[in-house]
Amino acid sequence: MLSEWQAHKAQLRQYVSKRVKDIDAVDDILQDVYIKASTNLHQLKSQGSLKGWLYRIAHNTIMDFYRKHQPYDELPADLVAEEADDGLEAREELAQCLLPLIDDMPEKYSLPLRLAELEGVPQQVIADKLGLSLSGAKSRVQRSRVKFREKLMACCDVEIGHDGFPDMTPKKKGGCSRC
């Protein structure tokens, strides 16, 4: 291995020095390449591919060098983290707007939808409360969502804004009385 290394060392130094401007780091990288090659010599499939294999190790070692030495700016000590706006207030406001549409639905659909979507009740609890099996409660919630969507689309034009929140406007013709 040592004789093969000596044969390729000068070429590898050129390869590394073209990609790394810190001259002191070039020798460190070459040393890491030699250590990695010596340690993983058993992975080399054929002696004919040694040169390409050494270049691949050198390339990966250079990438590791740059990952470790990425520049960064220190943050000021008085920097305070901003509160995350998770949109809770907007969701609550939207839920209040949608409540009349949910109330217009038959109780068979409005109750599971209200429990699942507005109150965040787990579907197993909904099943117990309504006297349904878990799969029955899941189906009921899914049907409620579909019926609600149909009702909403018949009543309002809905668009999702850039901020990810919906914007609704009542339809001019044929809209419902709740909008």
Coordinates of C-alpha atoms in Angstrom, one line a residue:
M1 CA 0.0 0.0 0.0
L2 CA 2.8 2.4 0.9
S3 CA 4.5 2.1 -2.5
E4 CA 1.1 2.7 -4.3
W5 CA 0.4 5.6 -2.1
Q6 CA 3.8 7.2 -2.9
A7 CA 3.0 6.8 -6.6
H8 CA -0.3 8.8 -6.3
K9 CA 0.6 11.2 -3.5
A10 CA 1.8 14.1 -5.7
Q11 CA -1.3 13.9 -7.9
L12 CA -3.6 13.7 -4.9
R13 CA -1.8 16.7 -3.4
Q14 CA -2.5 18.7 -6.6
Y15 CA -6.1 17.5 -6.6
V16 CA -6.6 18.6 -3.0
S17 CA -4.7 21.9 -3.2
K18 CA -6.9 23.0 -6.2
R19 CA -10.0 22.5 -4.0
V20 CA -8.7 23.7 -0.7
K21 CA -7.1 27.1 -0.4
D22 CA -5.7 26.6 3.1
I23 CA -2.2 25.1 2.5
D24 CA -1.9 23.7 6.0
A25 CA -5.2 21.9 5.6
V26 CA -4.0 20.2 2.4
D27 CA -1.5 18.1 4.3
D28 CA -4.1 17.3 7.0
I29 CA -6.5 16.1 4.3
L30 CA -3.9 14.0 2.6
Q31 CA -3.1 12.4 5.9
D32 CA -6.8 11.7 6.5
V33 CA -7.0 10.2 3.0
Y34 CA -4.1 7.9 3.7
I35 CA -5.5 6.8 7.0
K36 CA -9.0 6.1 5.5
A37 CA -7.4 4.2 2.6
S38 CA -5.3 2.1 4.9
T39 CA -8.1 1.4 7.2
N40 CA -10.5 0.4 4.4
L41 CA -8.1 -1.3 2.1
H42 CA -10.2 -4.5 2.4
Q43 CA -13.0 -2.7 0.5
L44 CA -10.9 -2.1 -2.6
K45 CA -12.3 -4.5 -5.2
S46 CA -9.3 -4.6 -7.6
Q47 CA -5.8 -3.2 -7.6
G48 CA -6.5 -1.5 -11.0
S49 CA -9.1 0.7 -9.4
L50 CA -6.9 2.0 -6.7
K51 CA -6.3 5.5 -8.2
G52 CA -10.1 6.1 -8.7
W53 CA -10.7 4.8 -5.2
L54 CA -8.1 7.2 -3.7
Y55 CA -9.6 10.1 -5.5
R56 CA -13.1 9.2 -4.3
I57 CA -11.7 9.1 -0.7
A58 CA -10.0 12.4 -1.3
H59 CA -13.1 14.0 -2.6
N60 CA -15.2 12.8 0.4
T61 CA -12.5 14.0 2.8
I62 CA -12.5 17.4 1.2
M63 CA -16.3 17.6 1.6
D64 CA -16.0 16.6 5.2
F65 CA -13.4 19.4 5.7
Y66 CA -15.8 22.0 4.3
R67 CA -18.7 20.7 6.4
K68 CA -16.6 21.1 9.5
H69 CA -15.4 24.5 8.6
Q70 CA -18.5 26.2 7.4
P71 CA -18.4 29.9 8.4
Y72 CA -21.1 31.2 10.7
D73 CA -21.9 34.5 12.4
E74 CA -22.4 34.7 16.1
L75 CA -25.9 35.7 17.2
P76 CA -26.2 38.6 19.5
A77 CA -26.6 37.7 23.1
D78 CA -29.7 39.9 23.5
L79 CA -31.6 38.2 20.7
V80 CA -34.9 37.0 21.8
A81 CA -36.7 34.2 20.0
E82 CA -40.0 35.3 18.4
E83 CA -43.1 33.5 19.5
A84 CA -44.1 31.0 16.9
D85 CA -47.4 31.9 15.3
D86 CA -49.0 28.5 14.9
G87 CA -52.2 30.1 13.6
L88 CA -54.2 29.0 16.5
E89 CA -56.1 32.3 16.7
A90 CA -56.9 32.2 12.9
R91 CA -58.1 28.6 13.2
E92 CA -60.4 29.5 16.1
E93 CA -61.8 32.4 14.1
L94 CA -62.3 30.2 11.1
A95 CA -64.0 27.5 13.3
Q96 CA -66.5 30.2 14.5
C97 CA -67.3 31.1 10.9
L98 CA -67.8 27.5 9.9
L99 CA -70.0 26.6 13.0
P100 CA -73.3 27.7 11.3
L101 CA -72.6 25.4 8.4
I102 CA -71.9 22.5 10.7
D103 CA -75.0 23.3 12.7
D104 CA -77.1 23.1 9.4
M105 CA -76.1 19.5 8.9
P106 CA -78.1 16.6 10.4
E107 CA -76.9 15.8 13.9
K108 CA -75.8 12.4 12.7
Y109 CA -73.0 14.2 10.8
S110 CA -72.6 17.5 12.7
L111 CA -71.8 15.9 16.1
P112 CA -69.0 13.6 15.0
L113 CA -67.5 16.5 12.9
R114 CA -67.7 18.9 15.7
L115 CA -66.1 16.5 18.1
A116 CA -63.3 15.4 15.8
E117 CA -62.4 18.6 14.1
L118 CA -63.3 21.4 16.5
E119 CA -62.8 19.8 19.9
G120 CA -60.0 17.4 18.9
V121 CA -61.7 14.4 20.5
P122 CA -60.0 11.0 19.6
Q123 CA -62.1 8.8 17.3
Q124 CA -62.3 6.0 19.8
V125 CA -63.9 8.4 22.3
I126 CA -66.4 9.5 19.6
A127 CA -67.2 5.9 18.9
D128 CA -67.9 5.3 22.6
K129 CA -70.0 8.4 22.9
L130 CA -72.1 7.6 19.9
G131 CA -72.3 3.9 20.5
L132 CA -70.5 3.0 17.4
S133 CA -67.6 0.7 16.6
L134 CA -64.2 2.4 16.0
S135 CA -64.5 1.8 12.2
G136 CA -68.0 3.0 12.3
A137 CA -67.0 6.2 14.0
K138 CA -64.1 6.7 11.5
S139 CA -66.6 6.2 8.6
R140 CA -69.0 8.7 10.2
V141 CA -66.3 11.3 10.6
Q142 CA -65.2 10.8 7.0
R143 CA -68.8 11.1 5.6
S144 CA -69.3 14.2 7.8
R145 CA -66.2 15.8 6.3
V146 CA -67.4 15.0 2.7
K147 CA -70.9 16.4 3.4
F148 CA -69.5 19.5 5.1
R149 CA -67.2 20.1 2.1
E150 CA -70.1 19.8 -0.3
K151 CA -72.1 22.3 1.8
L152 CA -69.2 24.7 2.1
M153 CA -68.4 24.6 -1.6
A154 CA -72.1 25.2 -2.5
C155 CA -72.2 28.2 -0.1
C156 CA -68.7 29.9 -0.4
D157 CA -65.8 30.4 -2.7
V158 CA -62.7 29.2 -0.8
E159 CA -59.1 30.1 -1.7
I160 CA -56.0 29.3 0.2
G161 CA -53.8 32.4 0.7
H162 CA -50.0 32.6 0.6
D163 CA -49.9 32.3 4.4
G164 CA -51.7 28.9 4.2
F165 CA -55.0 30.1 5.6
P166 CA -58.2 29.9 3.7
D167 CA -60.1 33.0 2.6
M168 CA -63.8 32.5 2.0
T169 CA -66.3 34.7 0.3
P170 CA -70.0 34.0 0.0
K171 CA -71.2 33.1 -3.5
K172 CA -73.4 35.7 -5.1
K173 CA -76.0 33.4 -6.6
G174 CA -77.4 30.3 -5.1
G175 CA -75.4 30.7 -1.9
C176 CA -76.7 29.6 1.5
S177 CA -78.4 31.8 4.0
R178 CA -75.7 31.2 6.6
C179 CA -72.9 33.0 4.8

